[in-house]
């Protein structure tokens, strides 16, 4: 639909992600309705003058417009059965034709969203799933319109470092210690053609009984660990148990909204940052948690956003040369590079009327790997169970290997930790 004359000044991170898609889905939910979803999206579009959900991202333009009548051509129904959620995410991503910035697909008992990462990170994806599935009282709609203020990064930087002056030195120390470069460049290389056409998502599910067992074991044996640090440890261990050569630098995603005033933390945009942490294979969940806590306290994530803004300002004065990179053929290391984002317990779905037919409530999301040797992992806890979504290039690592690692992780996580870490 045509764009309005209202405008939004994009950040450098917005433009980097403008051509990247996030596909996310939730279900099985009773009572999904395509017309109700259209009405909810229309209501979100008309909340205020600058509804973030209506943005039209463009990687080649700093100033973006807002689309109008976005529910008119962006919401579809589907009668396809959801037997394999990973395959559903993959099929949605691989649909032919031009994509709108935001598209919603309503199945019988699942709802999926395919949107430009330029609109925002995973926070808006979760909120859209909740609102478009079931927002009977309209309380979620206003939240879809709230965008981050242009000054959000600078205010967050000042808020953190004015309160913690020594944190800046800690940030520099940590960045040196972990190193900016991955060890994936060492060793043998693999040549892969048209890797983007081979992107696949696979989904694993850890039921409540195993999730509760893992929590009890963690409380007794690694009480200083966090859910996220345990997830990182488990995923590394599961892959290595399948004889996968894993890069020891792992990209851990941090939500930089933690550095904002509480009133601004619900605003949308691209405010999550991946920090490359050096995590050798024997690093325990407690040690990983310590590393993550040090990163947060140092302000490293918000510092990265600040540096990105400064480079963006500099590029207005001296534009960078256009890239001539041919992405049809790439050479990558044999090591698999991991990126992990653990959303923890997703409470915004607590009010859902889940289908009671033996299928567990799940929320899955495919996050685009940044190269053929990359593998992203998104973890979400709903109704006591945990869903793990791995997205990767099937020419780099076979689907069967990822499926086996997910089964190993989900079916006996405590044994996996005991065997790998001798805890």
mmCIF file of C-alpha atoms in Angstrom:
data_model
loop_
_atom_site.group_PDB
_atom_site.id
_atom_site.type_symbol
_atom_site.label_atom_id
_atom_site.label_comp_id
_atom_site.label_asym_id
_atom_site.label_seq_id
_atom_site.Cartn_x
_atom_site.Cartn_y
_atom_site.Cartn_z
ATOM 1 C CA UNK A 1 0.000 0.000 0.000
ATOM 2 C CA UNK A 2 1.130 3.615 -0.573
ATOM 3 C CA UNK A 3 3.342 5.245 2.013
ATOM 4 C CA UNK A 4 2.200 8.233 4.005
ATOM 5 C CA UNK A 5 4.088 11.526 4.175
ATOM 6 C CA UNK A 6 5.169 10.875 7.764
ATOM 7 C CA UNK A 7 8.833 9.949 8.089
ATOM 8 C CA UNK A 8 11.231 8.127 10.418
ATOM 9 C CA UNK A 9 14.995 8.637 10.529
ATOM 10 C CA UNK A 10 16.468 5.161 10.543
ATOM 11 C CA UNK A 11 19.540 4.116 12.493
ATOM 12 C CA UNK A 12 22.531 2.357 10.952
ATOM 13 C CA UNK A 13 21.393 -0.911 12.564
ATOM 14 C CA UNK A 14 17.899 -0.461 11.101
ATOM 15 C CA UNK A 15 19.353 -0.184 7.593
ATOM 16 C CA UNK A 16 21.714 -3.128 8.052
ATOM 17 C CA UNK A 17 18.722 -5.305 8.920
ATOM 18 C CA UNK A 18 16.223 -3.805 6.452
ATOM 19 C CA UNK A 19 16.616 -6.630 3.915
ATOM 20 C CA UNK A 20 16.749 -9.368 6.569
ATOM 21 C CA UNK A 21 13.588 -11.250 7.492
ATOM 22 C CA UNK A 22 12.438 -12.681 10.814
ATOM 23 C CA UNK A 23 9.820 -15.427 10.648
ATOM 24 C CA UNK A 24 8.122 -16.337 13.905
ATOM 25 C CA UNK A 25 5.126 -18.443 14.882
ATOM 26 C CA UNK A 26 3.075 -19.437 17.923
ATOM 27 C CA UNK A 27 0.505 -22.156 18.593
ATOM 28 C CA UNK A 28 -1.586 -24.216 18.868
ATOM 29 C CA UNK A 29 -4.079 -21.520 19.923
ATOM 30 C CA UNK A 30 -7.861 -21.836 19.867
ATOM 31 C CA UNK A 31 -10.028 -19.192 18.234
ATOM 32 C CA UNK A 32 -7.639 -17.655 15.694
ATOM 33 C CA UNK A 33 -9.509 -15.532 13.172
ATOM 34 C CA UNK A 34 -8.106 -13.821 10.083
ATOM 35 C CA UNK A 35 -10.635 -10.956 10.109
ATOM 36 C CA UNK A 36 -10.006 -10.223 13.780
ATOM 37 C CA UNK A 37 -6.283 -10.169 13.052
ATOM 38 C CA UNK A 38 -6.866 -7.660 10.250
ATOM 39 C CA UNK A 39 -8.863 -5.445 12.595
ATOM 40 C CA UNK A 40 -6.119 -5.617 15.217
ATOM 41 C CA UNK A 41 -3.454 -4.651 12.677
ATOM 42 C CA UNK A 42 -5.602 -1.786 11.423
ATOM 43 C CA UNK A 43 -6.063 -0.553 14.987
ATOM 44 C CA UNK A 44 -2.296 -0.696 15.568
ATOM 45 C CA UNK A 45 -1.676 1.318 12.403
ATOM 46 C CA UNK A 46 -3.910 4.127 13.650
ATOM 47 C CA UNK A 47 -2.408 4.524 17.118
ATOM 48 C CA UNK A 48 -0.727 7.917 16.945
ATOM 49 C CA UNK A 49 1.003 9.565 13.998
ATOM 50 C CA UNK A 50 4.063 7.315 13.893
ATOM 51 C CA UNK A 51 3.029 3.667 14.419
ATOM 52 C CA UNK A 52 6.254 1.666 14.404
ATOM 53 C CA UNK A 53 4.495 -1.428 13.113
ATOM 54 C CA UNK A 54 3.724 0.419 9.843
ATOM 55 C CA UNK A 55 7.329 1.318 8.944
ATOM 56 C CA UNK A 56 8.577 0.743 5.385
ATOM 57 C CA UNK A 57 12.271 -0.235 5.801
ATOM 58 C CA UNK A 58 14.778 0.547 3.044
ATOM 59 C CA UNK A 59 18.448 -0.351 3.204
ATOM 60 C CA UNK A 60 19.291 2.393 0.692
ATOM 61 C CA UNK A 61 17.579 5.320 2.405
ATOM 62 C CA UNK A 62 18.095 6.979 5.774
ATOM 63 C CA UNK A 63 14.575 8.412 5.902
ATOM 64 C CA UNK A 64 11.747 5.877 5.946
ATOM 65 C CA UNK A 65 8.038 6.363 5.448
ATOM 66 C CA UNK A 66 5.063 4.722 7.100
ATOM 67 C CA UNK A 67 2.772 2.539 5.024
ATOM 68 C CA UNK A 68 -0.976 3.000 5.128
ATOM 69 C CA UNK A 69 -3.816 0.455 5.021
ATOM 70 C CA UNK A 70 -1.309 -2.261 5.910
ATOM 71 C CA UNK A 71 -3.949 -4.806 6.922
ATOM 72 C CA UNK A 72 -5.520 -4.687 3.481
ATOM 73 C CA UNK A 73 -2.903 -6.811 1.711
ATOM 74 C CA UNK A 74 -0.694 -8.157 4.504
ATOM 75 C CA UNK A 75 -2.878 -10.728 6.317
ATOM 76 C CA UNK A 76 -3.478 -14.151 4.786
ATOM 77 C CA UNK A 77 -5.180 -17.358 5.848
ATOM 78 C CA UNK A 78 -3.816 -20.838 5.271
ATOM 79 C CA UNK A 79 -5.296 -24.303 5.640
ATOM 80 C CA UNK A 80 -1.886 -26.006 5.758
ATOM 81 C CA UNK A 81 -1.400 -28.330 8.718
ATOM 82 C CA UNK A 82 1.418 -27.503 11.147
ATOM 83 C CA UNK A 83 3.037 -30.884 11.693
ATOM 84 C CA UNK A 84 6.653 -29.730 11.595
ATOM 85 C CA UNK A 85 7.081 -26.185 12.895
ATOM 86 C CA UNK A 86 10.654 -25.904 11.627
ATOM 87 C CA UNK A 87 9.571 -26.830 8.116
ATOM 88 C CA UNK A 88 6.726 -24.306 8.325
ATOM 89 C CA UNK A 89 9.162 -21.510 9.179
ATOM 90 C CA UNK A 90 11.423 -22.599 6.316
ATOM 91 C CA UNK A 91 8.536 -22.749 3.828
ATOM 92 C CA UNK A 92 7.320 -19.281 4.830
ATOM 93 C CA UNK A 93 10.800 -17.858 4.391
ATOM 94 C CA UNK A 94 11.153 -19.490 0.958
ATOM 95 C CA UNK A 95 7.852 -18.262 -0.479
ATOM 96 C CA UNK A 96 8.175 -16.767 -3.930
ATOM 97 C CA UNK A 97 7.390 -13.185 -4.802
ATOM 98 C CA UNK A 98 8.051 -9.772 -3.331
ATOM 99 C CA UNK A 99 7.430 -9.400 0.397
ATOM 100 C CA UNK A 100 5.712 -6.556 2.183
ATOM 101 C CA UNK A 101 7.554 -5.226 5.235
ATOM 102 C CA UNK A 102 5.107 -7.148 7.425
ATOM 103 C CA UNK A 103 2.994 -10.182 6.536
ATOM 104 C CA UNK A 104 0.770 -12.239 8.831
ATOM 105 C CA UNK A 105 -0.374 -15.791 8.111
ATOM 106 C CA UNK A 106 -3.278 -17.224 10.108
ATOM 107 C CA UNK A 107 -3.445 -21.014 10.138
ATOM 108 C CA UNK A 108 -6.142 -23.098 11.802
ATOM 109 C CA UNK A 109 -4.439 -22.998 15.210
ATOM 110 C CA UNK A 110 -1.077 -21.284 14.603
ATOM 111 C CA UNK A 111 -0.223 -17.706 13.725
ATOM 112 C CA UNK A 112 2.972 -16.765 11.876
ATOM 113 C CA UNK A 113 4.572 -13.404 11.101
ATOM 114 C CA UNK A 114 7.153 -12.705 8.390
ATOM 115 C CA UNK A 115 8.611 -9.227 8.842
ATOM 116 C CA UNK A 116 11.588 -7.074 7.960
ATOM 117 C CA UNK A 117 14.161 -6.977 10.744
ATOM 118 C CA UNK A 118 14.361 -3.257 9.937
ATOM 119 C CA UNK A 119 11.032 -2.761 11.742
ATOM 120 C CA UNK A 120 12.527 -4.094 14.927
ATOM 121 C CA UNK A 121 14.205 -6.935 16.765
ATOM 122 C CA UNK A 122 12.555 -9.887 18.454
ATOM 123 C CA UNK A 123 10.698 -7.750 20.978
ATOM 124 C CA UNK A 124 8.217 -6.437 18.418
ATOM 125 C CA UNK A 125 7.915 -9.915 16.903
ATOM 126 C CA UNK A 126 6.756 -11.368 20.226
ATOM 127 C CA UNK A 127 4.339 -8.493 20.813
ATOM 128 C CA UNK A 128 2.841 -8.846 17.326
ATOM 129 C CA UNK A 129 2.308 -12.582 17.829
ATOM 130 C CA UNK A 130 0.469 -11.883 21.074
ATOM 131 C CA UNK A 131 -1.655 -9.042 19.719
ATOM 132 C CA UNK A 132 -2.611 -10.664 16.414
ATOM 133 C CA UNK A 133 -3.485 -13.972 18.093
ATOM 134 C CA UNK A 134 -5.611 -12.733 20.980
ATOM 135 C CA UNK A 135 -6.000 -9.120 22.090
ATOM 136 C CA UNK A 136 -9.676 -9.143 23.002
ATOM 137 C CA UNK A 137 -9.434 -6.129 25.322
ATOM 138 C CA UNK A 138 -7.133 -4.104 23.054
ATOM 139 C CA UNK A 139 -4.418 -3.625 25.672
ATOM 140 C CA UNK A 140 -1.571 -4.841 23.435
ATOM 141 C CA UNK A 141 -2.340 -2.711 20.366
ATOM 142 C CA UNK A 142 -0.922 0.614 21.659
ATOM 143 C CA UNK A 143 2.401 -1.086 22.411
ATOM 144 C CA UNK A 144 2.909 -1.934 18.730
ATOM 145 C CA UNK A 145 3.068 1.764 17.842
ATOM 146 C CA UNK A 146 5.795 2.833 20.253
ATOM 147 C CA UNK A 147 9.155 3.392 18.554
ATOM 148 C CA UNK A 148 12.466 4.154 20.230
ATOM 149 C CA UNK A 149 13.253 7.861 20.435
ATOM 150 C CA UNK A 150 16.165 9.130 18.273
ATOM 151 C CA UNK A 151 17.993 10.032 21.477
ATOM 152 C CA UNK A 152 17.521 6.599 23.076
ATOM 153 C CA UNK A 153 21.101 5.429 22.573
ATOM 154 C CA UNK A 154 22.712 8.615 23.880
ATOM 155 C CA UNK A 155 20.418 8.705 26.907
ATOM 156 C CA UNK A 156 21.179 5.068 27.653
ATOM 157 C CA UNK A 157 24.922 5.673 27.355
ATOM 158 C CA UNK A 158 24.762 8.642 29.708
ATOM 159 C CA UNK A 159 22.487 6.822 32.136
ATOM 160 C CA UNK A 160 24.847 3.847 32.409
ATOM 161 C CA UNK A 161 28.284 5.443 32.379
ATOM 162 C CA UNK A 162 27.409 8.463 34.525
ATOM 163 C CA UNK A 163 26.301 6.013 37.223
ATOM 164 C CA UNK A 164 29.197 3.598 36.621
ATOM 165 C CA UNK A 165 32.286 5.620 35.567
ATOM 166 C CA UNK A 166 34.630 2.648 35.895
ATOM 167 C CA UNK A 167 32.468 0.568 33.539
ATOM 168 C CA UNK A 168 34.046 2.163 30.467
ATOM 169 C CA UNK A 169 37.449 0.809 31.410
ATOM 170 C CA UNK A 170 35.902 -2.594 32.098
ATOM 171 C CA UNK A 171 34.339 -2.528 28.639
ATOM 172 C CA UNK A 172 37.721 -1.965 27.001
ATOM 173 C CA UNK A 173 39.285 -4.738 29.074
ATOM 174 C CA UNK A 174 36.536 -7.216 28.232
ATOM 175 C CA UNK A 175 36.632 -6.435 24.523
ATOM 176 C CA UNK A 176 40.371 -7.106 24.489
ATOM 177 C CA UNK A 177 40.009 -10.295 26.510
ATOM 178 C CA UNK A 178 37.316 -11.825 24.346
ATOM 179 C CA UNK A 179 38.824 -10.561 21.108
ATOM 180 C CA UNK A 180 36.912 -9.117 18.217
ATOM 181 C CA UNK A 181 37.801 -11.910 15.818
ATOM 182 C CA UNK A 182 36.422 -15.428 15.690
ATOM 183 C CA UNK A 183 38.735 -18.412 15.424
ATOM 184 C CA UNK A 184 36.640 -19.646 12.484
ATOM 185 C CA UNK A 185 39.128 -18.238 9.984
ATOM 186 C CA UNK A 186 41.757 -20.779 10.969
ATOM 187 C CA UNK A 187 42.079 -24.198 9.393
ATOM 188 C CA UNK A 188 40.441 -25.736 6.364
ATOM 189 C CA UNK A 189 37.956 -23.810 4.259
ATOM 190 C CA UNK A 190 34.766 -24.966 2.600
ATOM 191 C CA UNK A 191 33.413 -23.532 -0.663
ATOM 192 C CA UNK A 192 29.631 -23.105 -0.729
ATOM 193 C CA UNK A 193 27.522 -21.883 -3.637
ATOM 194 C CA UNK A 194 24.199 -20.049 -3.246
ATOM 195 C CA UNK A 195 24.174 -20.644 0.478
ATOM 196 C CA UNK A 196 21.202 -18.368 1.109
ATOM 197 C CA UNK A 197 18.974 -20.706 -0.894
ATOM 198 C CA UNK A 198 19.839 -23.487 1.574
ATOM 199 C CA UNK A 199 18.755 -21.717 4.780
ATOM 200 C CA UNK A 200 16.754 -24.050 6.992
ATOM 201 C CA UNK A 201 15.081 -23.812 10.403
ATOM 202 C CA UNK A 202 14.622 -26.770 12.729
ATOM 203 C CA UNK A 203 12.687 -26.790 16.004
ATOM 204 C CA UNK A 204 13.208 -28.824 19.165
ATOM 205 C CA UNK A 205 10.981 -28.908 22.234
ATOM 206 C CA UNK A 206 11.878 -29.583 25.863
ATOM 207 C CA UNK A 207 8.733 -30.543 27.768
ATOM 208 C CA UNK A 208 7.876 -29.230 31.217
ATOM 209 C CA UNK A 209 9.121 -32.323 33.058
ATOM 210 C CA UNK A 210 12.603 -32.096 31.508
ATOM 211 C CA UNK A 211 12.674 -28.298 31.879
ATOM 212 C CA UNK A 212 11.775 -28.608 35.568
ATOM 213 C CA UNK A 213 14.389 -31.343 36.054
ATOM 214 C CA UNK A 214 16.992 -29.069 34.461
ATOM 215 C CA UNK A 215 16.015 -26.184 36.753
ATOM 216 C CA UNK A 216 16.279 -28.394 39.851
ATOM 217 C CA UNK A 217 19.645 -29.735 38.786
ATOM 218 C CA UNK A 218 20.917 -26.223 38.041
ATOM 219 C CA UNK A 219 19.753 -24.959 41.448
ATOM 220 C CA UNK A 220 21.589 -27.814 43.169
ATOM 221 C CA UNK A 221 24.781 -27.941 41.084
ATOM 222 C CA UNK A 222 25.217 -24.566 39.386
ATOM 223 C CA UNK A 223 23.183 -22.104 41.426
ATOM 224 C CA UNK A 224 24.988 -19.050 40.017
ATOM 225 C CA UNK A 225 24.103 -19.998 36.429
ATOM 226 C CA UNK A 226 21.254 -18.348 34.510
ATOM 227 C CA UNK A 227 18.754 -19.870 32.102
ATOM 228 C CA UNK A 228 20.623 -18.197 29.234
ATOM 229 C CA UNK A 229 24.066 -19.437 30.312
ATOM 230 C CA UNK A 230 22.693 -22.972 30.690
ATOM 231 C CA UNK A 231 21.177 -22.733 27.202
ATOM 232 C CA UNK A 232 24.525 -21.723 25.693
ATOM 233 C CA UNK A 233 26.306 -24.538 27.498
ATOM 234 C CA UNK A 234 23.694 -27.099 26.443
ATOM 235 C CA UNK A 235 23.702 -26.108 22.773
ATOM 236 C CA UNK A 236 27.510 -26.244 22.547
ATOM 237 C CA UNK A 237 27.573 -29.606 24.292
ATOM 238 C CA UNK A 238 24.802 -31.063 22.106
ATOM 239 C CA UNK A 239 26.549 -30.078 18.882
ATOM 240 C CA UNK A 240 29.942 -31.329 20.029
ATOM 241 C CA UNK A 241 28.342 -34.608 21.076
ATOM 242 C CA UNK A 242 27.343 -34.921 17.390
ATOM 243 C CA UNK A 243 30.989 -34.293 16.416
ATOM 244 C CA UNK A 244 30.364 -30.764 15.147
ATOM 245 C CA UNK A 245 33.421 -28.486 15.159
ATOM 246 C CA UNK A 246 32.115 -25.400 16.988
ATOM 247 C CA UNK A 247 33.832 -22.016 16.981
ATOM 248 C CA UNK A 248 34.735 -20.977 20.538
ATOM 249 C CA UNK A 249 33.597 -17.396 19.878
ATOM 250 C CA UNK A 250 29.831 -17.358 20.384
ATOM 251 C CA UNK A 251 27.628 -14.395 19.510
ATOM 252 C CA UNK A 252 25.382 -13.820 22.525
ATOM 253 C CA UNK A 253 22.441 -11.470 21.996
ATOM 254 C CA UNK A 254 21.824 -8.803 24.652
ATOM 255 C CA UNK A 255 18.774 -6.538 24.790
ATOM 256 C CA UNK A 256 20.184 -3.040 25.312
ATOM 257 C CA UNK A 257 16.825 -1.757 26.568
ATOM 258 C CA UNK A 258 18.073 -2.719 30.039
ATOM 259 C CA UNK A 259 20.104 0.521 29.915
ATOM 260 C CA UNK A 260 17.022 2.682 29.304
ATOM 261 C CA UNK A 261 14.635 4.158 31.810
ATOM 262 C CA UNK A 262 11.896 1.621 32.617
ATOM 263 C CA UNK A 263 9.258 3.744 30.868
ATOM 264 C CA UNK A 264 11.134 3.397 27.542
ATOM 265 C CA UNK A 265 11.923 -0.308 27.645
ATOM 266 C CA UNK A 266 8.744 -1.293 25.800
ATOM 267 C CA UNK A 267 9.634 0.791 22.726
ATOM 268 C CA UNK A 268 10.462 -0.910 19.444
ATOM 269 C CA UNK A 269 13.337 -0.754 17.005
ATOM 270 C CA UNK A 270 16.694 -2.471 16.693
ATOM 271 C CA UNK A 271 18.184 -2.309 20.159
ATOM 272 C CA UNK A 272 19.461 -5.864 20.649
ATOM 273 C CA UNK A 273 23.174 -6.389 20.058
ATOM 274 C CA UNK A 274 25.262 -9.502 19.484
ATOM 275 C CA UNK A 275 28.460 -9.618 21.544
ATOM 276 C CA UNK A 276 31.149 -12.160 20.524
ATOM 277 C CA UNK A 277 32.250 -13.932 23.695
ATOM 278 C CA UNK A 278 35.166 -16.336 23.802
ATOM 279 C CA UNK A 279 33.682 -19.423 25.447
ATOM 280 C CA UNK A 280 36.058 -22.412 25.299
ATOM 281 C CA UNK A 281 34.449 -25.850 25.230
ATOM 282 C CA UNK A 282 34.947 -26.551 28.944
ATOM 283 C CA UNK A 283 33.508 -23.231 30.167
ATOM 284 C CA UNK A 284 30.807 -24.137 32.695
ATOM 285 C CA UNK A 285 27.314 -22.582 32.837
ATOM 286 C CA UNK A 286 28.340 -20.642 35.944
ATOM 287 C CA UNK A 287 31.436 -19.257 34.200
ATOM 288 C CA UNK A 288 29.355 -18.314 31.150
ATOM 289 C CA UNK A 289 26.898 -16.496 33.441
ATOM 290 C CA UNK A 290 29.790 -14.594 35.013
ATOM 291 C CA UNK A 291 31.065 -13.538 31.583
ATOM 292 C CA UNK A 292 27.573 -12.376 30.559
ATOM 293 C CA UNK A 293 27.091 -10.422 33.787
ATOM 294 C CA UNK A 294 30.442 -8.679 33.288
ATOM 295 C CA UNK A 295 29.433 -7.724 29.744
ATOM 296 C CA UNK A 296 26.144 -6.240 30.971
ATOM 297 C CA UNK A 297 27.784 -4.323 33.821
ATOM 298 C CA UNK A 298 30.489 -2.958 31.508
ATOM 299 C CA UNK A 299 27.893 -1.481 29.143
ATOM 300 C CA UNK A 300 29.442 -3.240 26.150
ATOM 301 C CA UNK A 301 26.084 -3.707 24.335
ATOM 302 C CA UNK A 302 25.055 -0.055 24.550
ATOM 303 C CA UNK A 303 28.617 1.036 23.726
ATOM 304 C CA UNK A 304 28.358 -0.946 20.477
ATOM 305 C CA UNK A 305 25.184 0.948 19.592
ATOM 306 C CA UNK A 306 26.903 4.234 20.372
ATOM 307 C CA UNK A 307 29.855 3.410 18.111
ATOM 308 C CA UNK A 308 27.433 2.389 15.372
ATOM 309 C CA UNK A 309 25.762 5.807 15.592
ATOM 310 C CA UNK A 310 29.117 7.596 15.414
ATOM 311 C CA UNK A 311 30.147 5.626 12.314
ATOM 312 C CA UNK A 312 26.778 6.461 10.773
ATOM 313 C CA UNK A 313 27.329 10.158 11.359
ATOM 314 C CA UNK A 314 30.818 9.916 9.842
ATOM 315 C CA UNK A 315 29.471 8.130 6.776
ATOM 316 C CA UNK A 316 27.244 11.118 5.979
ATOM 317 C CA UNK A 317 30.384 13.178 5.578
ATOM 318 C CA UNK A 318 32.451 10.513 3.827
ATOM 319 C CA UNK A 319 30.192 7.846 2.314
ATOM 320 C CA UNK A 320 31.664 4.373 2.110
ATOM 321 C CA UNK A 321 32.265 2.797 -1.273
ATOM 322 C CA UNK A 322 29.504 0.482 -2.493
ATOM 323 C CA UNK A 323 30.159 -3.199 -1.848
ATOM 324 C CA UNK A 324 31.067 -5.393 -4.812
ATOM 325 C CA UNK A 325 30.866 -8.581 -2.786
ATOM 326 C CA UNK A 326 29.527 -11.509 -4.787
ATOM 327 C CA UNK A 327 27.547 -13.601 -2.318
ATOM 328 C CA UNK A 328 26.752 -16.426 -4.749
ATOM 329 C CA UNK A 329 29.979 -18.261 -3.826
ATOM 330 C CA UNK A 330 31.619 -18.058 -0.406
ATOM 331 C CA UNK A 331 34.513 -19.740 1.338
ATOM 332 C CA UNK A 332 34.003 -20.376 5.032
ATOM 333 C CA UNK A 333 35.712 -22.251 7.823
ATOM 334 C CA UNK A 334 34.723 -25.790 8.747
ATOM 335 C CA UNK A 335 33.897 -24.437 12.212
ATOM 336 C CA UNK A 336 30.252 -23.645 12.906
ATOM 337 C CA UNK A 337 29.719 -20.156 14.354
ATOM 338 C CA UNK A 338 26.916 -19.933 16.912
ATOM 339 C CA UNK A 339 24.620 -17.047 17.819
ATOM 340 C CA UNK A 340 22.266 -17.534 20.773
ATOM 341 C CA UNK A 341 19.262 -15.532 21.972
ATOM 342 C CA UNK A 342 17.320 -16.777 25.012
ATOM 343 C CA UNK A 343 14.059 -14.902 25.571
ATOM 344 C CA UNK A 344 13.391 -16.677 28.854
ATOM 345 C CA UNK A 345 9.778 -17.068 29.944
ATOM 346 C CA UNK A 346 7.471 -15.254 27.515
ATOM 347 C CA UNK A 347 4.678 -14.076 29.800
ATOM 348 C CA UNK A 348 2.726 -12.138 27.176
ATOM 349 C CA UNK A 349 1.205 -15.454 26.011
ATOM 350 C CA UNK A 350 -0.007 -16.496 29.475
ATOM 351 C CA UNK A 351 -3.633 -15.593 28.669
ATOM 352 C CA UNK A 352 -3.827 -17.724 25.505
ATOM 353 C CA UNK A 353 -6.447 -20.448 25.148
ATOM 354 C CA UNK A 354 -4.080 -23.235 24.107
ATOM 355 C CA UNK A 355 -5.460 -26.205 22.183
ATOM 356 C CA UNK A 356 -5.664 -29.186 24.533
ATOM 357 C CA UNK A 357 -4.890 -31.968 22.056
ATOM 358 C CA UNK A 358 -1.530 -33.251 23.224
ATOM 359 C CA UNK A 359 0.551 -30.745 21.252
ATOM 360 C CA UNK A 360 2.587 -28.413 23.480
ATOM 361 C CA UNK A 361 2.397 -24.597 23.319
ATOM 362 C CA UNK A 362 5.415 -23.361 21.378
ATOM 363 C CA UNK A 363 6.851 -20.131 20.020
ATOM 364 C CA UNK A 364 9.524 -20.524 17.353
ATOM 365 C CA UNK A 365 11.450 -17.967 15.331
ATOM 366 C CA UNK A 366 14.022 -18.121 12.567
ATOM 367 C CA UNK A 367 16.793 -15.549 12.915
ATOM 368 C CA UNK A 368 18.874 -15.184 9.754
ATOM 369 C CA UNK A 369 22.460 -16.479 10.106
ATOM 370 C CA UNK A 370 24.973 -13.867 8.950
ATOM 371 C CA UNK A 371 26.933 -16.297 6.797
ATOM 372 C CA UNK A 372 27.004 -19.828 5.470
ATOM 373 C CA UNK A 373 28.964 -20.972 8.531
ATOM 374 C CA UNK A 374 26.538 -19.350 10.968
ATOM 375 C CA UNK A 375 23.848 -21.021 13.072
ATOM 376 C CA UNK A 376 21.387 -18.971 15.118
ATOM 377 C CA UNK A 377 19.478 -20.323 18.102
ATOM 378 C CA UNK A 378 16.308 -18.707 19.523
ATOM 379 C CA UNK A 379 14.935 -20.077 22.792
ATOM 380 C CA UNK A 380 11.561 -19.285 24.353
ATOM 381 C CA UNK A 381 9.780 -20.704 27.405
ATOM 382 C CA UNK A 382 5.986 -20.941 27.263
ATOM 383 C CA UNK A 383 3.670 -22.789 29.661
ATOM 384 C CA UNK A 384 6.664 -24.451 31.310
ATOM 385 C CA UNK A 385 8.139 -25.960 28.119
ATOM 386 C CA UNK A 386 11.070 -24.577 26.137
ATOM 387 C CA UNK A 387 11.219 -24.267 22.347
ATOM 388 C CA UNK A 388 14.593 -24.208 20.544
ATOM 389 C CA UNK A 389 14.789 -22.907 16.961
ATOM 390 C CA UNK A 390 18.042 -23.415 15.049
ATOM 391 C CA UNK A 391 18.494 -21.655 11.691
ATOM 392 C CA UNK A 392 21.466 -22.506 9.483
ATOM 393 C CA UNK A 393 22.720 -23.378 5.983
ATOM 394 C CA UNK A 394 22.065 -27.032 5.187
ATOM 395 C CA UNK A 395 25.071 -27.043 2.812
ATOM 396 C CA UNK A 396 27.274 -26.241 5.806
ATOM 397 C CA UNK A 397 25.792 -28.736 8.254
ATOM 398 C CA UNK A 398 23.265 -31.478 7.557
ATOM 399 C CA UNK A 399 19.711 -31.177 8.816
ATOM 400 C CA UNK A 400 19.926 -34.631 10.402
ATOM 401 C CA UNK A 401 22.876 -33.512 12.524
ATOM 402 C CA UNK A 402 21.018 -30.465 13.852
ATOM 403 C CA UNK A 403 17.923 -32.593 14.519
ATOM 404 C CA UNK A 404 20.032 -35.100 16.463
ATOM 405 C CA UNK A 405 21.636 -32.311 18.521
ATOM 406 C CA UNK A 406 18.223 -30.826 19.318
ATOM 407 C CA UNK A 407 16.889 -34.227 20.407
ATOM 408 C CA UNK A 408 19.931 -34.775 22.610
ATOM 409 C CA UNK A 409 19.483 -31.335 24.181
ATOM 410 C CA UNK A 410 15.728 -31.637 24.773
ATOM 411 C CA UNK A 411 15.345 -35.268 25.826
ATOM 412 C CA UNK A 412 18.019 -35.486 28.538
ATOM 413 C CA UNK A 413 19.598 -32.103 29.230
ATOM 414 C CA UNK A 414 20.894 -33.042 32.671
ATOM 415 C CA UNK A 415 22.797 -36.062 31.344
ATOM 416 C CA UNK A 416 24.216 -33.883 28.567
ATOM 417 C CA UNK A 417 25.587 -31.364 31.074
ATOM 418 C CA UNK A 418 26.929 -34.087 33.361
ATOM 419 C CA UNK A 419 28.712 -35.877 30.527
ATOM 420 C CA UNK A 420 30.165 -32.766 28.936
ATOM 421 C CA UNK A 421 31.213 -30.830 32.046
ATOM 422 C CA UNK A 422 31.664 -33.716 34.490
ATOM 423 C CA UNK A 423 29.509 -31.811 36.968
#
